[in-house]
Each structure stands twice: as C-alpha cells, then as structure tokens.
Amino acid sequence: MDESNTRSDGDALSPHIHLNLNVRGLGPSATLAINERSAALQRQGREVYRLGLGQSPFPVPDHVVAALREHAHEKDYLPVKGLAPLREAVAGYFQRTEGLDYAPENILVGPGTKELMFIVQLVYYGDLVIPTPSWVSYAPQAHILGRQIRWLPTDPATGMGVTADALEALCRTDPERPRLLILNYPGNPTGIAYSPEQLQAIAEVARRYRVLVLSDEIYSGTRFDGEHISLARYYPEGTVISNGLSKWCGAGGWRLGAFAFPSQLRWLLDGMAAVASETFTSTSAPIQHAAIAGFSGGPAMDRYLADSRRILQALAGFFHDTLTAAGARCRPAQGGFYLFPSFEPLRERLEARGIGDSVTLCERLLEETGVAVLPGSNFGRPSSELSVRLAYVDFDGRPALEAAAGETVDEAFLRRHCARVVTAAERMAAWVSRDGD
Ligand code: GLU
C-alpha cells in the first residue's frame, strides 16, 4: 500500500510550515502579472490597451537577429563571467557611448540585469536605498534576501528622483552603515533623468558615506536627446553600471544584461561570479554571441536608435499633454517608455465615483475603458495616492520604425502608426475627467 495515501493532511508539506518566511505573501511581480492578465482578457475577447508591462515595442534590429541565427548552433557552456569578445564589446559600448574606460575583465555578463541585481544584493551586505517611486522588483528582491529597505522621500517638483539632500539626511543618521543605492535613469516609472549637476551632487554624498551605487542605466539608449551621462563619470570608484539589450535593443525576452565595475570593486564582481557559477552557470551561448552585434553599434544601430527615440519622445509628449489637459499632474519624460501621472488634482471627482486609491483606480480603468496600467503602490508610493505607471508601448514597432525613417514624427504620424497608444491616452483622459457615474 502506498503510505502517502494514508497520511493525514497534517503530515503533508505545507506552505504554513515549509515556505521560506521571506517569500510568504509574495505573488508574481506586478509587471509580469499585469501582462499575463491583459493577455488572458484579450483571449476572452476583451479589448485591452496593454500599457502595463514595459516591453520595447520595437523589433530586435535585423543585423542582431541575423547574428543570433548564425550562432544558433552554439551549445557549449560559456565562461561564467561571459564570453570574452562580448565582454570586450560591452566595454567598447561604454567607451563609445559615454567615454568611460572599462577593462573587459571588469564586465560581468548575466541572463538579464534583473538576475544580476538579485545577486549583487545577495553578495553585498548593506541596506537597499531607493527612491519612492522605484521599479517594482528592487524592493521585493531585498525583501527575499532579508535586507533592510530604506525608501528615500522625493518631491514631484524635482521629478520624483533621488536628491543629494535626501541621501545625505539618510546617511547622516548612521554614517558607517553599509548601503546600496540604486539610481535608475532615464527612470522607470517616471521617465526622468538627472542633470550633470544633480549627478555630481549625488556622487559627492555617496563618496562621503561610501555608498555603493548600482546605476541602472538600462534605458540609456532611449534617452530622447541622445545625451545620456553615467553617474560613473562623477563617482567612478563606487559605481557599478547596469545595462543590457532589453530596452534600447528591443530584446527583453533574450535575457541579456551586463554590469561594469571599477577595478576597486573587482572583489564584488568575483563574489557575484562565484554565486553565478553555483546558480545560473553561464548565460545562453547563442544569445551572448548575438549580443556582440548589439553592443558593437554601427550605422544600422544608430539609425534604429535615432528613429526609436523620435517615436518614443513624440508618444511621451502626446500622452503627457493629453493627461495634463485632463487635469492630471505629470512630469514630462526624458527617455524610456514610461510616465507616472498623479490624478490627485482630480481626487474629489474620482472619490465621488468610489475611487480613492491607486489599485481601485487601475481596476476601474481597466474594467471601464480596457486600458491596463499599474498602480503607484506597486512602485512604493502610498496606496492612497492616485498615481499610476503607464508604458506607452502598445503598438507594432516595426512598421512604425520603417515609416519614421522617411516621415516627420508628429501627432498625425502617431495616429497612423501608434493608434492604440493614442486611443488609450484619449480614453484615459476622458475617463478621469468624467463627472460621477
Ligand atoms: N522592466 C519592465 C517593466 O518595468 C519589465 C520587466 C520586468 O519587470 O521584469 O515593466
């Protein structure tokens, strides 16, 4: 007789006893959950405007896809820190795009920067310091690892980013405490970037208190004016840059990211590589070979980036103007795929319709208009605040890019080639400014 069938339920493996305490209560990441929910609603025949997940609308550039095809047969495990020519190409990318010199030995390749961020938080012992709002996964990663999370207060007037003053105020409370600050710009969820003066001021405080900074620059190539500047320019010895193919190269699903370390932090790279060798082993071989083409640049990539930026900039401007005309408060974006509007100025009107927090706002918006966005509470904002993150990416990027090569990217262009985003903006604006139900 099979004994397992005779056991009482009390003997069975149970989440109440056996689930790691730090994982209890965690659901799937908000970005992935909204994506799957949107897809499920579409399968049921619902019209859904998918502004939830921040995925590039553009195809991977053809020459990068060709490189992947050419290397599909590569099957060996590769070195844990990454394929040597790819580490060289990544170092070349930082030199070409930002004038920063990294030896290829100071580059670590991984299966997406998200995984590398988890590993750096595991290897480096310190509090996680992030501004509110911040991308959905930084805090849960720290929570899983049992790290303290310190949210830095922000001010809508300064774009809701990290300020040197807020960092200073936190560090002063316990100057010797080890800390890891994550700075992300162009920012997810706000789309804002930092000026050289702001970066310099943050660098000064970080240096004074020996704060390790993970500079998440994954959206660098989408900066609308093409003028991204790394924090590493001002704080080279304490900055680790995070970048990858997911955003500016349209290859989120390829899962390829890289960190660049200063020589002084080789011990951190080596510690991370030790963990990598015991966990993911090495990043997918064909993807690493193809990524060389992605990081190497060239005229085709330059054209692709320039056209992508023009479209993203026009969409950000259109969406911003449409929502602010309807009464929302919103900072204009400087890069990336996102806006982070607040509907607080419309609170009275929304409350009269039973909408008093960001989760209800997003649920009702999805239910009544089909527009899927994420609540500000997923990004560390108070749940009572009527803020949301929207990703203006629901359009087919290939024809849009082809058209952008020969056309002015104005509102008429957006209505022709990014019609779903335009409709979503107009539906959202009409919905929030509606009186009573
Ligand atoms: N970074 C993207 C977002 O914020 C999607 C990827 C992810 O969250 O894993 O929507």
Short mmCIF file of C-alpha atoms and ligand atoms in Angstrom, two decimals:
data_model
loop_
_atom_site.label_atom_id
_atom_site.label_comp_id
_atom_site.label_asym_id
_atom_site.label_seq_id
_atom_site.Cartn_x
_atom_site.Cartn_y
_atom_site.Cartn_z
CA MET A 1 0.00 0.00 0.00
CA ASP A 2 1.22 3.49 -0.79
CA GLU A 3 1.84 5.08 2.58
CA SER A 4 1.47 8.62 1.34
CA ASN A 5 -2.22 7.92 0.79
CA THR A 6 -2.70 7.04 4.42
CA ARG A 7 -1.16 10.20 5.86
CA SER A 8 -3.38 12.79 7.38
CA ASP A 9 -3.23 16.28 5.88
CA GLY A 10 -1.23 17.45 8.89
CA ASP A 11 1.79 15.47 7.65
CA ALA A 12 1.78 16.96 4.16
CA LEU A 13 4.27 19.61 3.08
CA SER A 14 2.54 22.87 3.82
CA PRO A 15 3.22 26.50 2.96
CA HIS A 16 2.48 27.46 6.58
CA ILE A 17 5.44 25.41 7.75
CA HIS A 18 7.71 24.98 4.78
CA LEU A 19 7.60 28.20 2.77
CA ASN A 20 10.59 30.47 3.34
CA LEU A 21 9.37 33.30 5.54
CA ASN A 22 10.74 35.95 3.17
CA VAL A 23 8.70 34.53 0.30
CA ARG A 24 5.41 34.25 2.18
CA GLY A 25 2.80 36.59 0.83
CA LEU A 26 4.75 37.34 -2.35
CA GLY A 27 2.88 36.98 -5.61
CA PRO A 28 4.28 37.26 -9.12
CA SER A 29 5.95 40.57 -9.95
CA ALA A 30 3.37 43.26 -10.81
CA THR A 31 4.78 43.89 -14.31
CA LEU A 32 4.53 40.23 -15.27
CA ALA A 33 1.16 39.76 -13.59
CA ILE A 34 -0.48 42.64 -15.50
CA ASN A 35 0.96 41.33 -18.75
CA GLU A 36 -0.47 37.87 -18.22
CA ARG A 37 -3.79 39.27 -17.06
CA SER A 38 -4.02 41.52 -20.13
CA ALA A 39 -3.29 38.56 -22.40
CA ALA A 40 -5.93 36.45 -20.66
CA LEU A 41 -8.55 39.22 -21.04
CA GLN A 42 -7.70 39.51 -24.74
CA ARG A 43 -8.14 35.75 -25.15
CA GLN A 44 -11.63 36.19 -23.69
CA GLY A 45 -12.32 38.69 -26.47
CA ARG A 46 -11.89 41.88 -24.43
CA GLU A 47 -10.32 44.96 -26.00
CA VAL A 48 -7.25 45.67 -23.86
CA TYR A 49 -4.77 48.51 -24.30
CA ARG A 50 -1.61 46.99 -22.92
CA LEU A 51 0.25 49.75 -21.09
CA GLY A 52 1.19 47.50 -18.17
CA LEU A 53 4.45 45.71 -18.94
CA GLY A 54 7.35 47.88 -20.04
CA GLN A 55 8.45 45.96 -23.09
CA SER A 56 10.09 47.58 -26.10
CA PRO A 57 7.60 47.92 -28.98
CA PHE A 58 10.45 47.74 -31.49
CA PRO A 59 11.87 44.60 -33.12
CA VAL A 60 15.41 43.48 -32.36
CA PRO A 61 17.49 45.11 -35.15
CA ASP A 62 17.77 42.80 -38.15
CA HIS A 63 21.56 42.54 -38.04
CA VAL A 64 21.39 41.41 -34.40
CA VAL A 65 18.75 38.78 -35.26
CA ALA A 66 20.98 37.63 -38.13
CA ALA A 67 23.85 37.19 -35.65
CA LEU A 68 21.62 35.05 -33.45
CA ARG A 69 20.62 32.89 -36.41
CA GLU A 70 24.25 32.45 -37.33
CA HIS A 71 25.11 31.28 -33.82
CA ALA A 72 22.06 29.10 -33.12
CA HIS A 73 24.30 26.01 -33.13
CA GLU A 74 26.49 27.25 -30.24
CA LYS A 75 25.83 24.79 -27.47
CA ASP A 76 28.71 24.86 -25.01
CA TYR A 77 28.62 26.27 -21.53
CA LEU A 78 30.46 29.56 -21.68
CA PRO A 79 32.72 31.19 -19.07
CA VAL A 80 30.72 32.21 -16.03
CA LYS A 81 31.65 35.91 -16.32
CA GLY A 82 30.71 35.98 -20.00
CA LEU A 83 32.12 35.33 -23.44
CA ALA A 84 35.43 37.22 -23.85
CA PRO A 85 34.51 39.02 -27.12
CA LEU A 86 31.17 40.04 -25.63
CA ARG A 87 32.84 41.50 -22.54
CA GLU A 88 35.09 43.41 -24.94
CA ALA A 89 32.08 44.63 -26.93
CA VAL A 90 30.34 45.79 -23.75
CA ALA A 91 33.48 47.66 -22.66
CA GLY A 92 33.61 49.16 -26.18
CA TYR A 93 29.97 50.23 -25.83
CA PHE A 94 30.69 52.22 -22.67
CA GLN A 95 33.76 53.77 -24.26
CA ARG A 96 31.88 54.73 -27.45
CA THR A 97 28.65 55.95 -25.91
CA GLU A 98 29.92 57.54 -22.71
CA GLY A 99 33.68 57.89 -22.93
CA LEU A 100 34.12 55.50 -19.98
CA ASP A 101 37.07 53.09 -19.92
CA TYR A 102 36.42 49.63 -18.53
CA ALA A 103 38.78 46.70 -18.98
CA PRO A 104 36.83 43.73 -20.39
CA GLU A 105 37.80 41.85 -17.18
CA ASN A 106 35.65 44.35 -15.28
CA ILE A 107 32.48 43.39 -17.17
CA LEU A 108 30.13 40.70 -15.87
CA VAL A 109 27.50 39.23 -18.21
CA GLY A 110 24.29 37.64 -16.93
CA PRO A 111 20.87 36.36 -18.01
CA GLY A 112 19.22 39.78 -17.69
CA THR A 113 20.17 42.60 -15.33
CA LYS A 114 17.31 41.60 -13.01
CA GLU A 115 19.19 38.41 -12.08
CA LEU A 116 22.46 40.31 -11.64
CA MET A 117 20.65 42.81 -9.37
CA PHE A 118 19.45 39.99 -7.18
CA ILE A 119 22.95 38.57 -6.97
CA VAL A 120 24.57 41.92 -6.18
CA GLN A 121 22.09 42.38 -3.33
CA LEU A 122 22.93 38.91 -2.08
CA VAL A 123 26.70 39.39 -2.27
CA TYR A 124 26.91 42.97 -0.96
CA TYR A 125 25.83 43.31 2.63
CA GLY A 126 24.06 46.61 3.13
CA ASP A 127 20.70 48.36 3.28
CA LEU A 128 18.93 48.90 -0.01
CA VAL A 129 18.29 52.60 -0.63
CA ILE A 130 15.77 53.50 -3.35
CA PRO A 131 13.56 56.49 -4.07
CA THR A 132 9.82 56.33 -3.94
CA PRO A 133 8.72 55.61 -6.66
CA SER A 134 11.09 52.87 -7.88
CA TRP A 135 10.79 49.95 -10.28
CA VAL A 136 8.68 47.09 -8.93
CA SER A 137 11.40 44.49 -8.31
CA TYR A 138 14.19 46.23 -6.38
CA ALA A 139 12.35 46.12 -3.05
CA PRO A 140 10.98 42.55 -3.36
CA GLN A 141 14.49 41.31 -4.17
CA ALA A 142 15.80 42.94 -0.98
CA HIS A 143 12.86 41.53 0.96
CA ILE A 144 13.55 38.00 -0.30
CA LEU A 145 17.17 38.37 0.80
CA GLY A 146 16.23 39.79 4.20
CA ARG A 147 17.80 43.19 3.58
CA GLN A 148 16.54 46.42 5.10
CA ILE A 149 14.83 48.72 2.61
CA ARG A 150 15.16 52.48 3.02
CA TRP A 151 12.83 54.49 0.79
CA LEU A 152 14.10 57.97 0.02
CA PRO A 153 11.41 60.64 0.04
CA THR A 154 11.00 62.50 -3.24
CA ASP A 155 9.35 65.67 -4.41
CA PRO A 156 7.16 65.97 -7.53
CA ALA A 157 8.76 69.40 -8.09
CA THR A 158 12.18 67.76 -8.65
CA GLY A 159 10.84 64.93 -10.77
CA MET A 160 10.48 62.31 -8.03
CA GLY A 161 14.09 61.21 -8.22
CA VAL A 162 16.93 60.84 -5.71
CA THR A 163 18.22 64.13 -4.34
CA ALA A 164 21.61 64.62 -2.71
CA ASP A 165 19.83 66.16 0.29
CA ALA A 166 17.59 63.15 0.87
CA LEU A 167 20.56 60.80 0.59
CA GLU A 168 22.61 62.95 2.96
CA ALA A 169 19.77 63.04 5.51
CA LEU A 170 19.54 59.25 5.49
CA CYS A 171 23.29 58.61 5.66
CA ARG A 172 23.82 61.11 8.46
CA THR A 173 21.60 59.04 10.79
CA ASP A 174 24.22 56.25 10.83
CA PRO A 175 27.26 57.27 8.78
CA GLU A 176 29.15 53.97 8.91
CA ARG A 177 26.26 51.75 7.86
CA PRO A 178 26.84 49.95 4.53
CA ARG A 179 24.32 50.94 1.90
CA LEU A 180 23.48 50.11 -1.70
CA LEU A 181 21.74 52.92 -3.57
CA ILE A 182 20.01 52.09 -6.84
CA LEU A 183 19.80 55.03 -9.18
CA ASN A 184 17.76 54.41 -12.33
CA TYR A 185 17.56 56.88 -15.20
CA PRO A 186 16.03 57.53 -17.61
CA GLY A 187 13.71 56.31 -14.93
CA ASN A 188 11.23 53.55 -14.56
CA PRO A 189 8.49 54.52 -13.61
CA THR A 190 8.90 58.29 -14.13
CA GLY A 191 10.86 58.69 -17.38
CA ILE A 192 13.01 61.37 -15.73
CA ALA A 193 16.78 61.71 -16.00
CA TYR A 194 19.31 63.58 -13.83
CA SER A 195 21.27 66.65 -14.88
CA PRO A 196 25.09 66.61 -14.59
CA GLU A 197 24.75 68.89 -11.55
CA GLN A 198 22.32 66.52 -9.83
CA LEU A 199 24.60 63.56 -10.57
CA GLN A 200 27.60 65.43 -9.21
CA ALA A 201 25.78 66.28 -6.01
CA ILE A 202 24.62 62.67 -5.51
CA ALA A 203 28.17 61.47 -6.22
CA GLU A 204 29.59 63.76 -3.53
CA VAL A 205 27.27 62.41 -0.85
CA ALA A 206 27.80 58.81 -1.94
CA ARG A 207 31.58 59.27 -1.77
CA ARG A 208 31.41 60.90 1.67
CA TYR A 209 29.45 57.98 3.14
CA ARG A 210 31.00 55.22 0.98
CA VAL A 211 27.64 54.26 -0.52
CA LEU A 212 27.84 51.64 -3.24
CA VAL A 213 25.71 52.81 -6.18
CA LEU A 214 24.15 50.50 -8.70
CA SER A 215 23.43 52.83 -11.59
CA ASP A 216 20.64 51.15 -13.52
CA GLU A 217 21.12 52.66 -16.97
CA ILE A 218 19.17 50.06 -18.94
CA TYR A 219 17.19 52.87 -20.66
CA SER A 220 20.34 54.89 -21.55
CA GLY A 221 19.95 54.33 -25.30
CA THR A 222 16.35 55.54 -25.24
CA ARG A 223 17.18 58.96 -23.83
CA PHE A 224 15.33 61.23 -26.24
CA ASP A 225 18.13 63.76 -26.71
CA GLY A 226 20.76 61.01 -27.03
CA GLU A 227 22.77 62.64 -24.24
CA HIS A 228 22.84 60.04 -21.51
CA ILE A 229 25.55 60.61 -18.89
CA SER A 230 26.55 57.90 -16.45
CA LEU A 231 26.97 58.51 -12.74
CA ALA A 232 30.29 56.67 -13.18
CA ARG A 233 31.63 59.86 -14.73
CA TYR A 234 31.39 61.54 -11.30
CA TYR A 235 31.75 58.63 -8.90
CA PRO A 236 33.81 56.05 -10.77
CA GLU A 237 35.20 54.22 -7.73
CA GLY A 238 31.81 53.45 -6.16
CA THR A 239 29.53 52.96 -9.17
CA VAL A 240 28.51 49.72 -10.84
CA ILE A 241 26.71 50.35 -14.13
CA SER A 242 23.88 48.09 -15.18
CA ASN A 243 22.89 47.92 -18.83
CA GLY A 244 21.70 45.35 -21.35
CA LEU A 245 19.83 44.53 -24.54
CA SER A 246 16.29 44.58 -23.15
CA LYS A 247 15.25 48.15 -23.76
CA TRP A 248 17.24 50.08 -26.38
CA CYS A 249 17.86 46.89 -28.40
CA GLY A 250 14.28 45.61 -28.10
CA ALA A 251 15.39 42.22 -26.75
CA GLY A 252 13.78 41.89 -23.30
CA GLY A 253 12.96 38.23 -23.83
CA TRP A 254 16.52 37.39 -24.79
CA ARG A 255 17.56 37.98 -21.19
CA LEU A 256 21.00 39.50 -21.59
CA GLY A 257 22.41 42.03 -19.17
CA ALA A 258 25.83 43.22 -18.09
CA PHE A 259 27.39 45.05 -15.14
CA ALA A 260 30.53 47.23 -15.42
CA PHE A 261 32.72 47.53 -12.30
CA PRO A 262 35.56 49.86 -11.40
CA SER A 263 38.83 48.00 -10.69
CA GLN A 264 38.42 48.82 -6.97
CA LEU A 265 35.28 46.66 -6.92
CA ARG A 266 36.74 43.55 -8.55
CA TRP A 267 36.08 41.70 -5.30
CA LEU A 268 32.36 42.36 -5.79
CA LEU A 269 32.46 41.11 -9.38
CA ASP A 270 34.34 37.99 -8.24
CA GLY A 271 31.86 37.37 -5.41
CA MET A 272 28.97 37.67 -7.85
CA ALA A 273 30.68 35.36 -10.33
CA ALA A 274 31.11 32.75 -7.57
CA VAL A 275 27.35 32.86 -6.91
CA ALA A 276 26.63 32.82 -10.65
CA SER A 277 28.78 29.72 -11.06
CA GLU A 278 26.69 27.95 -8.42
CA THR A 279 23.36 29.10 -9.82
CA PHE A 280 22.88 30.04 -13.48
CA THR A 281 26.32 28.71 -14.61
CA SER A 282 26.56 30.91 -17.68
CA THR A 283 24.33 32.95 -19.95
CA SER A 284 22.80 31.34 -23.07
CA ALA A 285 25.55 30.84 -25.66
CA PRO A 286 23.72 31.88 -28.87
CA ILE A 287 22.38 34.99 -27.13
CA GLN A 288 25.85 36.02 -25.97
CA HIS A 289 27.25 35.65 -29.48
CA ALA A 290 24.41 37.71 -30.93
CA ALA A 291 24.75 40.35 -28.21
CA ILE A 292 28.18 41.22 -29.58
CA ALA A 293 26.42 42.69 -32.62
CA GLY A 294 24.03 44.58 -30.32
CA PHE A 295 26.77 46.23 -28.28
CA SER A 296 29.09 46.89 -31.24
CA GLY A 297 26.93 49.66 -32.69
CA GLY A 298 27.37 50.85 -36.27
CA PRO A 299 25.23 52.83 -38.73
CA ALA A 300 22.26 50.42 -38.69
CA MET A 301 22.09 50.58 -34.89
CA ASP A 302 22.48 54.37 -34.93
CA ARG A 303 19.53 54.73 -37.31
CA TYR A 304 17.43 52.30 -35.28
CA LEU A 305 18.13 54.19 -32.06
CA ALA A 306 17.54 57.63 -33.54
CA ASP A 307 14.18 56.59 -35.04
CA SER A 308 13.12 54.73 -31.88
CA ARG A 309 13.83 57.82 -29.80
CA ARG A 310 11.87 60.13 -32.08
CA ILE A 311 8.81 57.90 -31.82
CA LEU A 312 9.11 57.43 -28.05
CA GLN A 313 9.61 61.15 -27.49
CA ALA A 314 6.55 62.04 -29.55
CA LEU A 315 4.43 59.47 -27.72
CA ALA A 316 5.62 60.64 -24.30
CA GLY A 317 4.79 64.22 -25.25
CA PHE A 318 1.37 63.36 -26.64
CA PHE A 319 0.39 61.23 -23.64
CA HIS A 320 1.71 63.81 -21.19
CA ASP A 321 -0.19 66.64 -22.86
CA THR A 322 -3.40 64.65 -23.13
CA LEU A 323 -3.38 63.70 -19.44
CA THR A 324 -2.34 67.09 -18.11
CA ALA A 325 -5.05 68.74 -20.23
CA ALA A 326 -7.49 66.42 -18.44
CA GLY A 327 -6.22 67.65 -15.07
CA ALA A 328 -3.52 65.13 -14.14
CA ARG A 329 -0.14 66.16 -12.72
CA CYS A 330 2.76 64.62 -14.63
CA ARG A 331 6.43 65.35 -15.24
CA PRO A 332 7.48 65.23 -18.89
CA ALA A 333 9.66 62.21 -19.66
CA GLN A 334 13.26 62.48 -20.91
CA GLY A 335 13.63 58.87 -22.01
CA GLY A 336 12.38 55.32 -21.55
CA PHE A 337 8.84 54.06 -22.09
CA TYR A 338 7.02 55.45 -19.08
CA LEU A 339 5.02 58.23 -17.50
CA PHE A 340 3.97 58.38 -13.87
CA PRO A 341 0.94 60.68 -13.70
CA SER A 342 -0.84 61.57 -10.49
CA PHE A 343 -4.58 62.11 -10.50
CA GLU A 344 -4.56 63.77 -7.08
CA PRO A 345 -5.79 67.08 -8.58
CA LEU A 346 -8.91 65.13 -9.62
CA ARG A 347 -9.34 63.37 -6.28
CA GLU A 348 -12.69 64.87 -5.39
CA ARG A 349 -14.23 63.90 -8.67
CA LEU A 350 -12.74 60.39 -8.55
CA GLU A 351 -13.76 59.85 -4.94
CA ALA A 352 -17.33 60.73 -5.87
CA ARG A 353 -17.10 57.70 -8.17
CA GLY A 354 -15.78 55.47 -5.39
CA ILE A 355 -12.13 55.72 -6.48
CA GLY A 356 -9.85 56.65 -3.59
CA ASP A 357 -6.66 54.62 -4.09
CA SER A 358 -4.39 53.59 -6.93
CA VAL A 359 -5.40 49.91 -7.02
CA THR A 360 -9.09 50.77 -7.37
CA LEU A 361 -8.20 53.40 -9.96
CA CYS A 362 -6.37 50.83 -12.11
CA GLU A 363 -9.04 48.16 -11.67
CA ARG A 364 -11.84 50.52 -12.65
CA LEU A 365 -9.84 52.00 -15.52
CA LEU A 366 -9.23 48.51 -16.93
CA GLU A 367 -12.83 47.44 -16.37
CA GLU A 368 -14.42 50.56 -17.86
CA THR A 369 -12.01 51.52 -20.67
CA GLY A 370 -9.81 48.47 -21.34
CA VAL A 371 -6.64 50.44 -20.53
CA ALA A 372 -4.21 48.36 -18.44
CA VAL A 373 -1.71 50.30 -16.29
CA LEU A 374 -0.09 49.67 -12.90
CA PRO A 375 -0.92 51.35 -9.58
CA GLY A 376 1.62 53.68 -8.00
CA SER A 377 1.53 51.46 -4.90
CA ASN A 378 3.45 48.79 -6.86
CA PHE A 379 6.29 51.31 -7.07
CA GLY A 380 6.47 52.16 -3.38
CA ARG A 381 4.01 55.07 -3.34
CA PRO A 382 1.39 55.23 -0.60
CA SER A 383 -1.62 53.16 -1.66
CA SER A 384 -3.94 56.11 -1.03
CA GLU A 385 -2.14 58.20 -3.66
CA LEU A 386 -3.88 58.32 -7.03
CA SER A 387 -0.77 57.68 -9.13
CA VAL A 388 -0.22 55.14 -11.88
CA ARG A 389 2.56 54.00 -14.18
CA LEU A 390 1.83 53.66 -17.83
CA ALA A 391 4.08 52.21 -20.52
CA TYR A 392 3.26 53.77 -23.91
CA VAL A 393 4.33 50.68 -25.84
CA ASP A 394 1.17 49.09 -27.27
CA PHE A 395 1.94 49.41 -30.97
CA ASP A 396 3.76 47.46 -33.64
CA GLY A 397 7.24 48.95 -33.66
CA ARG A 398 8.42 47.53 -36.98
CA PRO A 399 6.11 49.43 -39.35
CA ALA A 400 6.39 52.49 -37.11
CA LEU A 401 10.19 52.41 -37.37
CA GLU A 402 10.07 51.91 -41.12
CA ALA A 403 7.72 54.87 -41.50
CA ALA A 404 9.76 57.07 -39.15
CA ALA A 405 12.77 56.71 -41.44
CA GLY A 406 11.06 58.90 -44.05
CA GLU A 407 8.37 60.84 -42.19
CA THR A 408 8.05 63.57 -39.63
CA VAL A 409 7.00 62.05 -36.33
CA ASP A 410 4.12 64.32 -35.37
CA GLU A 411 0.64 63.73 -33.99
CA ALA A 412 -0.64 62.62 -37.40
CA PHE A 413 2.19 60.04 -37.50
CA LEU A 414 1.21 58.78 -34.05
CA ARG A 415 -2.43 58.47 -35.07
CA ARG A 416 -1.38 56.43 -38.11
CA HIS A 417 1.31 54.23 -36.58
CA CYS A 418 0.72 54.16 -32.83
CA ALA A 419 -3.06 54.35 -32.88
CA ARG A 420 -3.63 52.11 -29.87
CA VAL A 421 -1.49 54.28 -27.61
CA VAL A 422 -3.24 57.42 -28.87
CA THR A 423 -6.65 55.85 -28.25
CA ALA A 424 -5.56 54.67 -24.79
CA ALA A 425 -4.42 58.21 -23.88
CA GLU A 426 -7.71 59.70 -25.06
CA ARG A 427 -9.79 57.05 -23.29
CA MET A 428 -7.88 57.57 -20.08
CA ALA A 429 -8.22 61.35 -20.26
CA ALA A 430 -11.96 61.19 -20.97
CA TRP A 431 -12.46 58.64 -18.20
CA VAL A 432 -10.66 60.55 -15.43
CA SER A 433 -12.39 63.80 -16.24
CA ARG A 434 -15.85 62.26 -16.37
CA ASP A 435 -18.32 63.52 -13.76
CA GLY A 436 -19.99 60.98 -11.43
CA ASP A 437 -21.24 57.57 -12.65
N1 GLU B 1 11.18 46.41 -16.68
C1 GLU B 1 9.92 46.18 -17.28
C2 GLU B 1 8.80 46.89 -16.53
O1 GLU B 1 9.04 47.57 -15.54
C3 GLU B 1 9.56 44.73 -17.45
C4 GLU B 1 10.50 43.69 -16.99
C5 GLU B 1 10.30 43.22 -15.59
O2 GLU B 1 9.66 43.90 -14.78
O3 GLU B 1 10.83 42.16 -15.32
O4 GLU B 1 7.68 46.79 -16.92
#
